XYZ file of C-alpha atoms in Angstrom:
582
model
C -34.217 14.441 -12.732
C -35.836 11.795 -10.351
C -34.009 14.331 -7.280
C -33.881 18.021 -6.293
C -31.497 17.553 -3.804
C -29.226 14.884 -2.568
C -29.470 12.979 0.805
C -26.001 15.086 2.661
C -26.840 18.551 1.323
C -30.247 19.669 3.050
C -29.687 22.279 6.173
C -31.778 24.815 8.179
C -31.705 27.125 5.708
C -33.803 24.882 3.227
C -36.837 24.851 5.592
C -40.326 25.548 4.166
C -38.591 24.212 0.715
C -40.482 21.652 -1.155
C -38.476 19.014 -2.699
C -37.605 15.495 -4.346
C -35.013 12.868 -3.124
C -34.347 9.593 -4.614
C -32.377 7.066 -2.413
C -32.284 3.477 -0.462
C -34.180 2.926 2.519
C -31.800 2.596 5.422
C -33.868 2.124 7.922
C -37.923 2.054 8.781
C -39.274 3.329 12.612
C -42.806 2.309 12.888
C -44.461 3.572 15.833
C -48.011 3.348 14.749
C -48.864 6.557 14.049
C -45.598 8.177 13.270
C -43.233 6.523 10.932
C -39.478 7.665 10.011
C -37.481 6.815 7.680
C -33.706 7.036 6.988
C -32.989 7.689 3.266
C -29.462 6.839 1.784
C -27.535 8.228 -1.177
C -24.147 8.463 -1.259
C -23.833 12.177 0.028
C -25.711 11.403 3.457
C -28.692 10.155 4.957
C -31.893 12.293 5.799
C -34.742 11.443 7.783
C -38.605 11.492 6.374
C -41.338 11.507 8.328
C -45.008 10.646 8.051
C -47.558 11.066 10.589
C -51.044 9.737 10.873
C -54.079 12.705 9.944
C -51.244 14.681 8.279
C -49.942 11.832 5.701
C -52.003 11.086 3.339
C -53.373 6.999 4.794
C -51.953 5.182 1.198
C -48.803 7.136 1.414
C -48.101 6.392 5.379
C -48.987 2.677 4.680
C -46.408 2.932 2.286
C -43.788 3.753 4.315
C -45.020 1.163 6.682
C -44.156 -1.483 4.204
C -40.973 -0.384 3.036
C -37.831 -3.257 3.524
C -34.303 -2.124 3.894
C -32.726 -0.888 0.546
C -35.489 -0.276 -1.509
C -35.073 2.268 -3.996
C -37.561 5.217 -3.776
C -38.468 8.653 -4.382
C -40.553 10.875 -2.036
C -41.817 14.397 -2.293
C -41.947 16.623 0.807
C -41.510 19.828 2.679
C -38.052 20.668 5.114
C -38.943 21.178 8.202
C -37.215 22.220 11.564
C -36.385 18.502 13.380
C -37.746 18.763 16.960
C -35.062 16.169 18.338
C -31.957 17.137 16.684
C -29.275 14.878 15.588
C -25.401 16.454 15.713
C -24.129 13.067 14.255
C -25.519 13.807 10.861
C -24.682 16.427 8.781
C -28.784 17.072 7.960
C -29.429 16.303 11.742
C -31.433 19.346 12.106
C -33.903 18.707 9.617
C -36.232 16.365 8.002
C -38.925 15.786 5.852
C -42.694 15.678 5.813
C -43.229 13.223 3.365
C -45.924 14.147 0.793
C -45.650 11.520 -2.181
C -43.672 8.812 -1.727
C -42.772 6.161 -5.138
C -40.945 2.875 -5.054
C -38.490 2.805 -7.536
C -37.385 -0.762 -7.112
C -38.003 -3.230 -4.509
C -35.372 -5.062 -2.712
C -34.205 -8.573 -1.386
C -33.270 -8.743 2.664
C -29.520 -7.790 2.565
C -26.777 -10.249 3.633
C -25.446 -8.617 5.875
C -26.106 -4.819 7.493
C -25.346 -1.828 5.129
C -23.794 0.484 7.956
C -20.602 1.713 9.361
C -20.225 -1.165 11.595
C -21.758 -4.333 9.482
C -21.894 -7.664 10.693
C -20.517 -9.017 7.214
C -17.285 -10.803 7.481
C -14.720 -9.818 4.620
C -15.395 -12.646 2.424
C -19.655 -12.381 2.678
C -18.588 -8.558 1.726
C -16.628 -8.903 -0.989
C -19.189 -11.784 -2.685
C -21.455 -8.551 -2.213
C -18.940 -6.133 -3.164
C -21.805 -4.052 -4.970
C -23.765 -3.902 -1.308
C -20.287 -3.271 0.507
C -19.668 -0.040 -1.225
C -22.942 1.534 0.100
C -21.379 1.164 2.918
C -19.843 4.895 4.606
C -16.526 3.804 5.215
C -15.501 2.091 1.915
C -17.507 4.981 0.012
C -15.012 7.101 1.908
C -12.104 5.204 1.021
C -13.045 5.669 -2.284
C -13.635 9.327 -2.245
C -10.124 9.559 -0.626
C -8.668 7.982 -3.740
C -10.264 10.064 -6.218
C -8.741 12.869 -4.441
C -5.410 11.315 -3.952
C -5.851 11.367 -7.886
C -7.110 14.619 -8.654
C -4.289 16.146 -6.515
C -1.913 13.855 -8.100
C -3.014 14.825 -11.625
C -2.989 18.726 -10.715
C 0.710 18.496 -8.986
C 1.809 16.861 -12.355
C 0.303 19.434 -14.861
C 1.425 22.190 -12.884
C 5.547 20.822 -13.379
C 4.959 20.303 -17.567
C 4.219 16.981 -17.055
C 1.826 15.007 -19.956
C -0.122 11.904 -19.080
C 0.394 9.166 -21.886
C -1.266 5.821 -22.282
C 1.007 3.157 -22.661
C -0.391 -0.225 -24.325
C -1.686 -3.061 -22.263
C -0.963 -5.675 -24.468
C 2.916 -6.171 -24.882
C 6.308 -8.726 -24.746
C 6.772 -10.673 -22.020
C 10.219 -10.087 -20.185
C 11.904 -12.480 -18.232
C 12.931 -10.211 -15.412
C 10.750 -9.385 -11.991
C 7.861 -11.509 -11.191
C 5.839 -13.960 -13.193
C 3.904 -12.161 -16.177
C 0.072 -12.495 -17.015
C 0.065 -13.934 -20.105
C -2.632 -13.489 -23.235
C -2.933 -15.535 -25.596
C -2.927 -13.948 -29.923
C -5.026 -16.065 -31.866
C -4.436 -14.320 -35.250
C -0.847 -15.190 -34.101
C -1.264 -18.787 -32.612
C 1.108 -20.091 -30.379
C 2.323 -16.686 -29.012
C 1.604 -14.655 -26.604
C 1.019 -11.154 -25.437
C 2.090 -10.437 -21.266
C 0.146 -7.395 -19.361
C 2.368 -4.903 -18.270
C 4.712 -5.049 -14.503
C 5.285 -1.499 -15.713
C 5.278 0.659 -18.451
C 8.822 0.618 -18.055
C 10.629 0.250 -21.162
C 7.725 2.574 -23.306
C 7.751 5.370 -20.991
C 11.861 5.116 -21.522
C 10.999 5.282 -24.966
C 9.129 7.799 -24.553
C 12.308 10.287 -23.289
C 14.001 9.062 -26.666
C 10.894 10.766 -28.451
C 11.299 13.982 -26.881
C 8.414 13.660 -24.409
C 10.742 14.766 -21.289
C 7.770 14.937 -18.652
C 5.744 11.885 -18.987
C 3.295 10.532 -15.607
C 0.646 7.990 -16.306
C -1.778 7.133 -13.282
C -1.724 3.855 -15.012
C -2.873 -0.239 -14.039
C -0.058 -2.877 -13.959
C -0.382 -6.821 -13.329
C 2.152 -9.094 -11.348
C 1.210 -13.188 -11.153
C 3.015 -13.270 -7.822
C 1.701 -14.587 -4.479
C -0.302 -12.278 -2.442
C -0.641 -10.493 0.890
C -2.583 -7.170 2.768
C -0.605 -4.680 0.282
C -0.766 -6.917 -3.276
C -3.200 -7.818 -5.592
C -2.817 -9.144 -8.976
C -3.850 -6.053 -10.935
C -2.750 -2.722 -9.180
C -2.214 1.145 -10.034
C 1.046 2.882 -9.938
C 1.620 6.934 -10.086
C 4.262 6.100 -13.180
C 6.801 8.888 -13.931
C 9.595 9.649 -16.333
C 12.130 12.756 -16.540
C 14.740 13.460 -19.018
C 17.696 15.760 -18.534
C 17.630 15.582 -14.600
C 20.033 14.667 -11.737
C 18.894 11.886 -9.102
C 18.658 15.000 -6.793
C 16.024 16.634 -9.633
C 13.784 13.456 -9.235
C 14.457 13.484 -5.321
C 13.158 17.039 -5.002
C 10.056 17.521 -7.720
C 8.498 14.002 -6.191
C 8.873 15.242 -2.741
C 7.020 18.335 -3.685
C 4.417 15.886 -5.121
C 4.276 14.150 -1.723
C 3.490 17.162 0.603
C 1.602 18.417 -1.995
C -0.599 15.206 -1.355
C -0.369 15.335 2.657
C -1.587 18.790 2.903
C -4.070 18.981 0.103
C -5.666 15.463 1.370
C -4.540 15.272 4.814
C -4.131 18.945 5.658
C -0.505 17.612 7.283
C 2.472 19.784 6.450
C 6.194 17.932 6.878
C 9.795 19.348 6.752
C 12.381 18.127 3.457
C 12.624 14.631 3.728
C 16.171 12.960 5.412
C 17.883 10.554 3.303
C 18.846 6.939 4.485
C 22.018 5.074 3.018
C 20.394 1.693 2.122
C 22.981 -0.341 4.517
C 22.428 1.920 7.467
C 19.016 1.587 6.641
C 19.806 -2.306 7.216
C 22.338 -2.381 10.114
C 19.584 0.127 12.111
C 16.525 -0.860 11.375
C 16.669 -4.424 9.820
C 14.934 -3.515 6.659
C 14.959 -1.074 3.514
C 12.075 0.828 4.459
C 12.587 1.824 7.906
C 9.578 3.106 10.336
C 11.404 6.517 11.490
C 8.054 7.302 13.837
C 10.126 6.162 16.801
C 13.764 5.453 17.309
C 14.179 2.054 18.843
C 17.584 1.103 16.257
C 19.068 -2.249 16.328
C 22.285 -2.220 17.938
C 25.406 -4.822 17.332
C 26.095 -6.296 20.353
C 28.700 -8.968 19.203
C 31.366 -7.171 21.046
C 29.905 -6.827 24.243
C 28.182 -10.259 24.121
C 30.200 -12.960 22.612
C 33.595 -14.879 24.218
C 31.769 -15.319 27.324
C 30.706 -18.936 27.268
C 26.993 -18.584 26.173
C 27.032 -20.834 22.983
C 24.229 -19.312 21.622
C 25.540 -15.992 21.213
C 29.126 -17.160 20.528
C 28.074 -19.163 17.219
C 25.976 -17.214 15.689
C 26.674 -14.322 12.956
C 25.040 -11.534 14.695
C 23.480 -10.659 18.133
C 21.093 -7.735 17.700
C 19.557 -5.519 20.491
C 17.041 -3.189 20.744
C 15.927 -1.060 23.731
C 12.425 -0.503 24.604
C 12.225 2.353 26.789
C 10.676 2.077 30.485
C 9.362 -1.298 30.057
C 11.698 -2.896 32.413
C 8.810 -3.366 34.789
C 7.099 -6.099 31.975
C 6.248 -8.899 34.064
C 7.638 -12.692 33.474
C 4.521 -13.332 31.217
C 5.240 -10.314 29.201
C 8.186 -11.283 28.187
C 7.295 -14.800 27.721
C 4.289 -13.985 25.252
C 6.896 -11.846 23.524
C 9.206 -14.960 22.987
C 6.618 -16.792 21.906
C 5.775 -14.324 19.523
C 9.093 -13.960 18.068
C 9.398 -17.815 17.487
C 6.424 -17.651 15.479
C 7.193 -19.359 11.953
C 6.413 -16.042 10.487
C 9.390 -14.264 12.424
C 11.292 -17.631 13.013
C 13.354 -16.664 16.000
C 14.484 -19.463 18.343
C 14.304 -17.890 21.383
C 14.883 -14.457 23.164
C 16.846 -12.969 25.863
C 16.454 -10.334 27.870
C 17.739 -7.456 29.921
C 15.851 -5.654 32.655
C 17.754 -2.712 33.642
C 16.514 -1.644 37.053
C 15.959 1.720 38.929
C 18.550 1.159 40.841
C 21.139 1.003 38.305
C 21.735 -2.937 38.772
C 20.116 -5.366 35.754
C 18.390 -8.341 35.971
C 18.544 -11.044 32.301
C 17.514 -14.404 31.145
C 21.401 -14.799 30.850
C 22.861 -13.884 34.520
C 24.429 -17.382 34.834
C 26.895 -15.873 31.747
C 26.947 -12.356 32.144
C 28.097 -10.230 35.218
C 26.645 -7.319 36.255
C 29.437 -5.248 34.829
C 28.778 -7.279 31.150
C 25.271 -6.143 30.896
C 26.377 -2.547 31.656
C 27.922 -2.591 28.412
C 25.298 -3.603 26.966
C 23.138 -0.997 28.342
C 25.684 1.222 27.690
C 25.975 0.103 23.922
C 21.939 0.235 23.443
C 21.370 3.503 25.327
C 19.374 2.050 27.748
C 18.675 3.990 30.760
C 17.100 2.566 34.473
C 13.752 1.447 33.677
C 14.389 0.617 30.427
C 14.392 -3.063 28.690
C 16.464 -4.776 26.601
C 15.384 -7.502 23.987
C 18.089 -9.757 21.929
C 17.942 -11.617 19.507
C 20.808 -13.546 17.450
C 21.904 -15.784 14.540
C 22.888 -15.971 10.921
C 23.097 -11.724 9.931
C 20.207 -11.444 7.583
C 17.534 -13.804 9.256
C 18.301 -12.382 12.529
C 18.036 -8.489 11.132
C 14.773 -9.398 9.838
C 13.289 -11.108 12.992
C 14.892 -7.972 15.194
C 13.115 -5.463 12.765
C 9.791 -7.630 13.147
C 10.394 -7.613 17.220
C 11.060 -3.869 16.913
C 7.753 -2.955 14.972
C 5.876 -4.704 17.426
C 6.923 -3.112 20.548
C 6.799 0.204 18.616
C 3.001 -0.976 18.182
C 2.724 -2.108 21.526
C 3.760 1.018 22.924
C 1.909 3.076 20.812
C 4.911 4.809 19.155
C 3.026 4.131 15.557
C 0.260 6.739 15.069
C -1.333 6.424 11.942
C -2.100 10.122 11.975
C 1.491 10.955 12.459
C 3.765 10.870 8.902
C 7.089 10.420 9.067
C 8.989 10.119 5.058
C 12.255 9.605 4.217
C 14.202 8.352 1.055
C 16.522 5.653 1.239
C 19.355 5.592 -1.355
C 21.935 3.534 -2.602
C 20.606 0.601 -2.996
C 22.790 -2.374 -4.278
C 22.434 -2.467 -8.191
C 22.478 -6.416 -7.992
C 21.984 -9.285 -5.255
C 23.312 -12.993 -6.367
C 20.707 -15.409 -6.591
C 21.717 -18.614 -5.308
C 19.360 -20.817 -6.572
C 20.579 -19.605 -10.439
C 24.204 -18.653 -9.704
C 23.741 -15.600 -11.132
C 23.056 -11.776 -10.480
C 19.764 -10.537 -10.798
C 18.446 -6.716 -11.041
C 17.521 -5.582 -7.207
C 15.545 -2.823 -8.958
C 15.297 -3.783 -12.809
C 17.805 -4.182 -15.684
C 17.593 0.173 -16.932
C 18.774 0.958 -13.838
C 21.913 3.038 -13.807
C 25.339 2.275 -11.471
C 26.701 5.284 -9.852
C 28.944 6.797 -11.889
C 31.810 6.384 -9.676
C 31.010 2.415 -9.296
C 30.749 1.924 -12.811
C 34.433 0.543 -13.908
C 33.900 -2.294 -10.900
C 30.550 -3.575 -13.364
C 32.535 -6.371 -14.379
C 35.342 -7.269 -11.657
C 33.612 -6.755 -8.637
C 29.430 -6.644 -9.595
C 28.071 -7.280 -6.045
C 29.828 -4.107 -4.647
C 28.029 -1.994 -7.383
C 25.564 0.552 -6.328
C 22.694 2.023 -8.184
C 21.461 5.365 -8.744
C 18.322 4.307 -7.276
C 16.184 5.323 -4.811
C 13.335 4.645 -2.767
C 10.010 6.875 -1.021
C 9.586 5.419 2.319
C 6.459 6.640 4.451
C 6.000 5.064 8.439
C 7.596 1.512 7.415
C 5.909 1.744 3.829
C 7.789 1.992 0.523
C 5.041 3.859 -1.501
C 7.546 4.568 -4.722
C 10.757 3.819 -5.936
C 12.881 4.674 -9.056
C 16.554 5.384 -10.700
C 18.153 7.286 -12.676
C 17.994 4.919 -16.484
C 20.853 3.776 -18.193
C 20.774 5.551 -21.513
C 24.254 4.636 -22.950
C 24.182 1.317 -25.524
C 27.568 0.302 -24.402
C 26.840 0.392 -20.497
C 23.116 -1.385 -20.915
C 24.970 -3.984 -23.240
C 27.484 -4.029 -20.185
C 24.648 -4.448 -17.441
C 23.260 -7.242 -19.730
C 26.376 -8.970 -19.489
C 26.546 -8.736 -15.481
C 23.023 -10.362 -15.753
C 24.241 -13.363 -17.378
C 21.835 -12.628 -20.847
C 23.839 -13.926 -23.880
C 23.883 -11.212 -27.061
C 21.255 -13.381 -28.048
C 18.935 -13.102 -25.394
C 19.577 -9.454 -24.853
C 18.552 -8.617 -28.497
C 15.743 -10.961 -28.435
C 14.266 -9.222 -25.632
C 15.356 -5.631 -25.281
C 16.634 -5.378 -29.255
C 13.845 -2.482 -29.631
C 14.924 -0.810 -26.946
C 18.790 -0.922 -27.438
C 18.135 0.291 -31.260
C 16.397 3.356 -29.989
C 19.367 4.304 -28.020
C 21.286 4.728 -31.109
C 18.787 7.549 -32.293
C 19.918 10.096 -29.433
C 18.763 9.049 -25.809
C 18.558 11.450 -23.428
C 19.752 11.072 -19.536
C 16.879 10.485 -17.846
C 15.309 8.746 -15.002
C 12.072 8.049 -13.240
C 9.962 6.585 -10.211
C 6.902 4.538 -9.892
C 4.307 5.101 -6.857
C 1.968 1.921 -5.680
C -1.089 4.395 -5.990
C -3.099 1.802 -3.812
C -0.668 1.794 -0.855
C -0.696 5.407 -0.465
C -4.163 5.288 -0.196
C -4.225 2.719 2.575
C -1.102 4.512 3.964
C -3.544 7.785 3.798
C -6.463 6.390 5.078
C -4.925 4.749 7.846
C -4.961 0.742 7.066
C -2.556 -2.168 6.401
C -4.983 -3.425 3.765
C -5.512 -1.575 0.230
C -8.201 -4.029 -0.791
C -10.741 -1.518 1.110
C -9.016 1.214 -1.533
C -9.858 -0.845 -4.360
C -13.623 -1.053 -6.150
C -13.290 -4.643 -6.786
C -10.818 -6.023 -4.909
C -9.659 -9.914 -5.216
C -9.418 -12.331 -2.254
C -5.833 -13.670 -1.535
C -5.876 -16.251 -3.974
C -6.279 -13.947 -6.547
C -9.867 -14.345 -6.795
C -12.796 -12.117 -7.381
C -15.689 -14.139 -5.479
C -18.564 -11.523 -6.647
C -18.139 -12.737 -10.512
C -16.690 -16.109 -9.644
C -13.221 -15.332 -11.744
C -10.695 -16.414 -12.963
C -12.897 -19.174 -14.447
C -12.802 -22.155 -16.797
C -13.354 -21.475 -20.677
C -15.107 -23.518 -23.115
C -13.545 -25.631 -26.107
C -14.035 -23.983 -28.995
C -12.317 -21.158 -27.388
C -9.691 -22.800 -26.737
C -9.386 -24.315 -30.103
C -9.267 -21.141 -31.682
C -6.451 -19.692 -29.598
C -4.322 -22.654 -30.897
C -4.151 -23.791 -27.315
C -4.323 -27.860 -26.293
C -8.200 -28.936 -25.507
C -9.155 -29.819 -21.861
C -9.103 -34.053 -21.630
C-alpha cells in the first residue's frame, strides 16, 4: 500500500512512529528554511514539515516546489507539534518529513479546494471531480451513505428484502413526462425509465414477497427546481397484509430510527394532519409545524364593510406574527413588495398593528373602526404588540400566497431552526382533482391508489368528494415520502379506471399485465416511497439536494462536467429506426 496511515487518523499517541501517507497538497508555507505542508485525503489533513540541516537539501527543495493538489507520498516520523492546532483533528502532531515522492503533478485549480471556495456553483459543478475534495460536500456525502446504511439496517431488521426492479420498462401515461429509450431490435418503440417501481413492486406482493424496500433510482422529464433533478433516488417500499395504520407506524419507526442514529435527535409519535385542515391552516399539504402562525378566515369579520377589495374576493386570510407590531413603515412596505412578487403574486397587503395600549393602528382605518379590528385580533389571537398581515382573493391563489407570507416571517423571525425537527403525517388526501385543461379527473397520488372504504360507493356519482387511503411524511415544510394503501380488487381498479376517463381499451393496453395478475390471488397491501435525496438535504440542513448528489445536473437538466445530454451521430440514429438530422 502506497499509505500506512490516512491523513484524519494520526494522534499523540502515534509519536516516535515512522510512517507513509499518500495525499494532495493543500497547501505549501515556505519560510526559507522551514517549510510546511498541509496534506489532504479524505479523512483529514496533516501537516509535514521539513527544516533546513535536518531535511535532507533534495527532499526540502522538493517541498519547496510543490503546487496545490499534487499527488504525493512522503515518509516521516510523528512528532509532538510545538504550536498546536484544536481546529484539526491531528492538530497536535505532525510530521518530519524524511522521503518525500510525487505521485502526479497537478494543473493550478479553478477555483480554491477548501471549506469556503471562491468557485461559484456553476465553475463547481464543471469541476464536479475538484468540488468533492472539498470538506463540506465530502461530508454531505458521508451523511448519505449513512442515511443509507441506517436505512438498509432498519429494513432488514422488520423482514424486509431489497429487490431490483428493471430500468428499462412501458411507458405510462399518468404523472409526469417519461424518459424515453429507444429498442432498436424493436424499431419504432420504445422503452420509458422508471417514475417508480410502482406497478413491479405491486407485483411483487402478488408473488408472495410481502416485505419488499428497494433504495432504488427513478427519472421524471419534468421542469426543475432546488429539490428536483431529472434522475433521483427514492427509499421504495411495499407491504402486504397491513392496515394504513401498519404502514403509518413501521415507517415512523424507520424515521426516528434515522434522526437518532444520524442526527442523535429523538422525537415523540408523530400527530396526524387531515389534508383540508392541513389547507385551511397552513395553505399547503405539507405544513411547517416548527411554529404556529395558522392562517385564519377572516371573511366574517372583514367583509360588508365597504372595502371592495375584501368584499369581492373569495377569501381574506390572516396570519399573526407575534410582537412585531413595532415593524416600521418600511418593514412592512418591503414585505408588500415581497408578497407581490410574480413568484407569490399577491396584489397588495394590509395590515394590522395592534398596539400596547390595546388600540390598533391598519392600512385600512378609513373602513374599519377600532371595534372591527378587535375582531380581528380577536379572531387571529393576536395579543398587544402583535401584527397582523392579510392577504385576500380567489381561495386557492390566496392560500398559497398566505402560506408563502407565513414561511417567510417564520424565517424572518427565526422560528425555522434547521436543527430543530418537527414530523407529522398528513392524511386524507383527495383521491382525484379535475383537471381543467382535459375535463377530466386525474390521480392526485397515482391510479393503485385505494378510496377509503367508506367513500367507495360515491366512485362513480360523486368522484371529487372521494378520499384516498393515502398518506403523506411531512418533515419542517418538507414532504420526504408519501404512499397508500393499493387497490388490489379487479373490479374496483377497473372502477378507478373508469373515474379516470381510460376506455377498456386503454386500460388493458396499459395496465392489462397488471389487472391479469390480480386474478391470481392479490393480497391487500400498500406502500410508500421516500425522496432519499431530500432527506438528505432535509438532514444536512439545506434547501438544495444537488450538494447530496455526486453528480448533480444544473437546472436545465444538464450535467456541464461531461457536456450531456448531447447530440448523436447518424448512423446511430439510423439504426434506432429514428428520422436523420436535416
Amino acid at each position: 500500500m502506497l499509505r500506512s496511515h490516512t491523513c484524519g487518523e494520526l494522534r499523540n499517541e502515534h509519536v516516535g512512529q515512522k510512517v507513509t501517507l499518500s495525499g494532495w497538497v493543500q497547501r505549501v508555507r515556505d519560510k526559507g528554511g522551514l517549510v510546511w505542508i498541509d496534506l489532504r485525503d479524505r479523512y483529514g489533513i496533516t501537516q509535514l514539515v521539513g527544516e533546513e540541516g535536518v531535511t535532507g537539501a533534495d527532499v526540502l527543495e522538493s517541498m519547496k516546489n510543490l503546487g496545490r493538489e499534487y499527488v504525493i507520498q512522503v515518509e516521516g516520523e510523528v512528532t509532538e507539534r510545538f504550536s498546536k492546532n484544536d481546529k484539526l483533528a491531528t492538530g497536535d502532531i505532525e510530521i518530519k518529513i524524511a522521503a518525500l515522492t510525487v505521485l502526479n503533478g497537478a494543473k493550478v485549480p479553478p477555483f480554491k479546494i477548501e471549506d469556503e471556495t471562491d468557485g461559484g456553483e456553476d465553475l463547481r459543478m464543471k469541476y464536479r471531480y475538484l468540488d468533492l475534495r472539498r470538506n463540506p460536500i465530502r461530508e454531505n456525502l458521508v451523511l448519505r451513505h449513512r442515511l443509507a446504511k441506517e436505512t438498509r439496517n432498519y429494513l432488514d431488521a422488520q423482514s424486509f428484502i431489497e429487490v431490483e426492479t428493471p430500468v428499462l420498462i412501458k411507458s405510462t401515461p399518468e404523472g409526469a413526462r417519461d424518459f424515453l429509450v429507444p429498442s432498436r431490435m424493436n424499431p419504432g418503440e420504445f422503452y420509458a425509465l422508471p417514475q417508480s417501481p410502482q406497478t413491479f413492486k405491486q407485483l411483487l406482493m402478488v408473488s408472495g414477497f410481502d416485505r419488499y424496500y428497494q433504495i432504488v433510482k427513478c427519472f421524471r422529464d419534468e421542469d426543475l427546481r432546488a429539490d428536483r433533478q431529472p434522475e433521483f433516488t427514492q427509499i421504495d417500499c411495499e407491504l402486504a397484509f397491513v392496515t394504513r395504520e401498519d404502514i403509518l407506524n413501521l415507517f415512523e419507526g424507520l424515521m426516528k430510527h434515522l434522526l437518532k442514529e444520524v442526527k442523535g435527535v429523538e422525537v415523540d409519535n408523530f400527530p396526524r394532519m387531515d389534508y383540508q385542515d392541513a389547507m385551511k391552516y397552513y395553505g399547503n399539504d405539507k405544513p411547517d409545524i416548527r411554529f404556529d402562525m395558522k392562517l385564519t378566515d377572516l371573511n366574517d369579520v372583514a367583509q360588508n364593510k365597504g372595502f371592495n377589495v375584501f368584499d369581492s374576493a373569495e377569501i381574506v386570510l390572516g396570519i399573526c406574527a407575534e410582537g412585531c407590531a413595532e415593524y416600521t413603515r418600511k418593514q412592512i412596505d418591503q414585505l408588500t413588495d415581497w408578497v407581490k412578487r410574480p413568484q407569490i403574486g399577491a396584489k397588495g397587503m394590509v395590515y394590522v398593528k395592534c398596539n400596547p395600549d390595546g388600540s390598533f393602528k391598519s392600512s385600512v382605518d378609513k373602513f374599519y373602526s377600532q371595534d372591527d379590528l378587535k375582531a380581528w385580533a380577536e379572531k387571529c389571537n393576536a395579543k398587544p404588540g402583535d401584527l397582523i398581515l392579510v392577504l385576500s382573493g380567489e381561495l386557492n391563489h390566496t392560500r398559497k400566497a398566505m402560506s408563502e407570507l407565513r414561511l417567510e416571517m417564520g424565517e424572518r423571525l427565526g422560528l425555522r431552526d434547521k436543527n430543530t425537527f418537527k414530523p407529522l403525517w398528513v392524511v386524507n388526501f383527495p383521491l382525484l382533482e379535475w383537471d381543467e385543461d382535459t375535463k377530466r379527473f386525474h390521480a392526485m397520488h397515482h391510479p393503485f391508489t385505494s378510496p377509503v372504504p367508506e367513500d367507495l360507493d360515491k366512485l362513480e356519482t360523486d368522484p371529487g368528494s372521494v378520499n384516498a387511503n393515502a398518506y403523506d411524511m411531512v418533515i419542517n415544510g418538507v414532504e420526504i415520502g408519501g404512499g397508500s394503501i393499493r387497490i388490489h380488487d379487479k373490479e374496483i381498479q377497473s372502477r378507478m379506471f373508469d373515474a379516470l376517463g381510460f376506455t377498456k381499451e386503454e386500460a388493458q393496453a396499459q395496465f392489462g399485465f397488471l389487472m391479469e395478475a390480480f386474478e391470481f390471488g392479490a393480497p391487500p397491501h400498500g406502500g410508500i416511497a421516500f425522496g432519499f435525496d431530500r432527506i438528505c438535504s432535509l438532514f444536512g440542513g439545506s434547501d438544495s439536494i444537488r450538494d447530496y448528489i455526486a453528480f448533480s445536473k444544473n437546472t436545465s437538466g444538464r450535467d456541464v462536467m461531461i457536456d450531456s445530454p448531447s447530440p448523436t451521430n447518424d448512423e446511430q440514429l439510423k439504426e434506432l429506426g429514428i428520422a436523420l438530422r436535416k
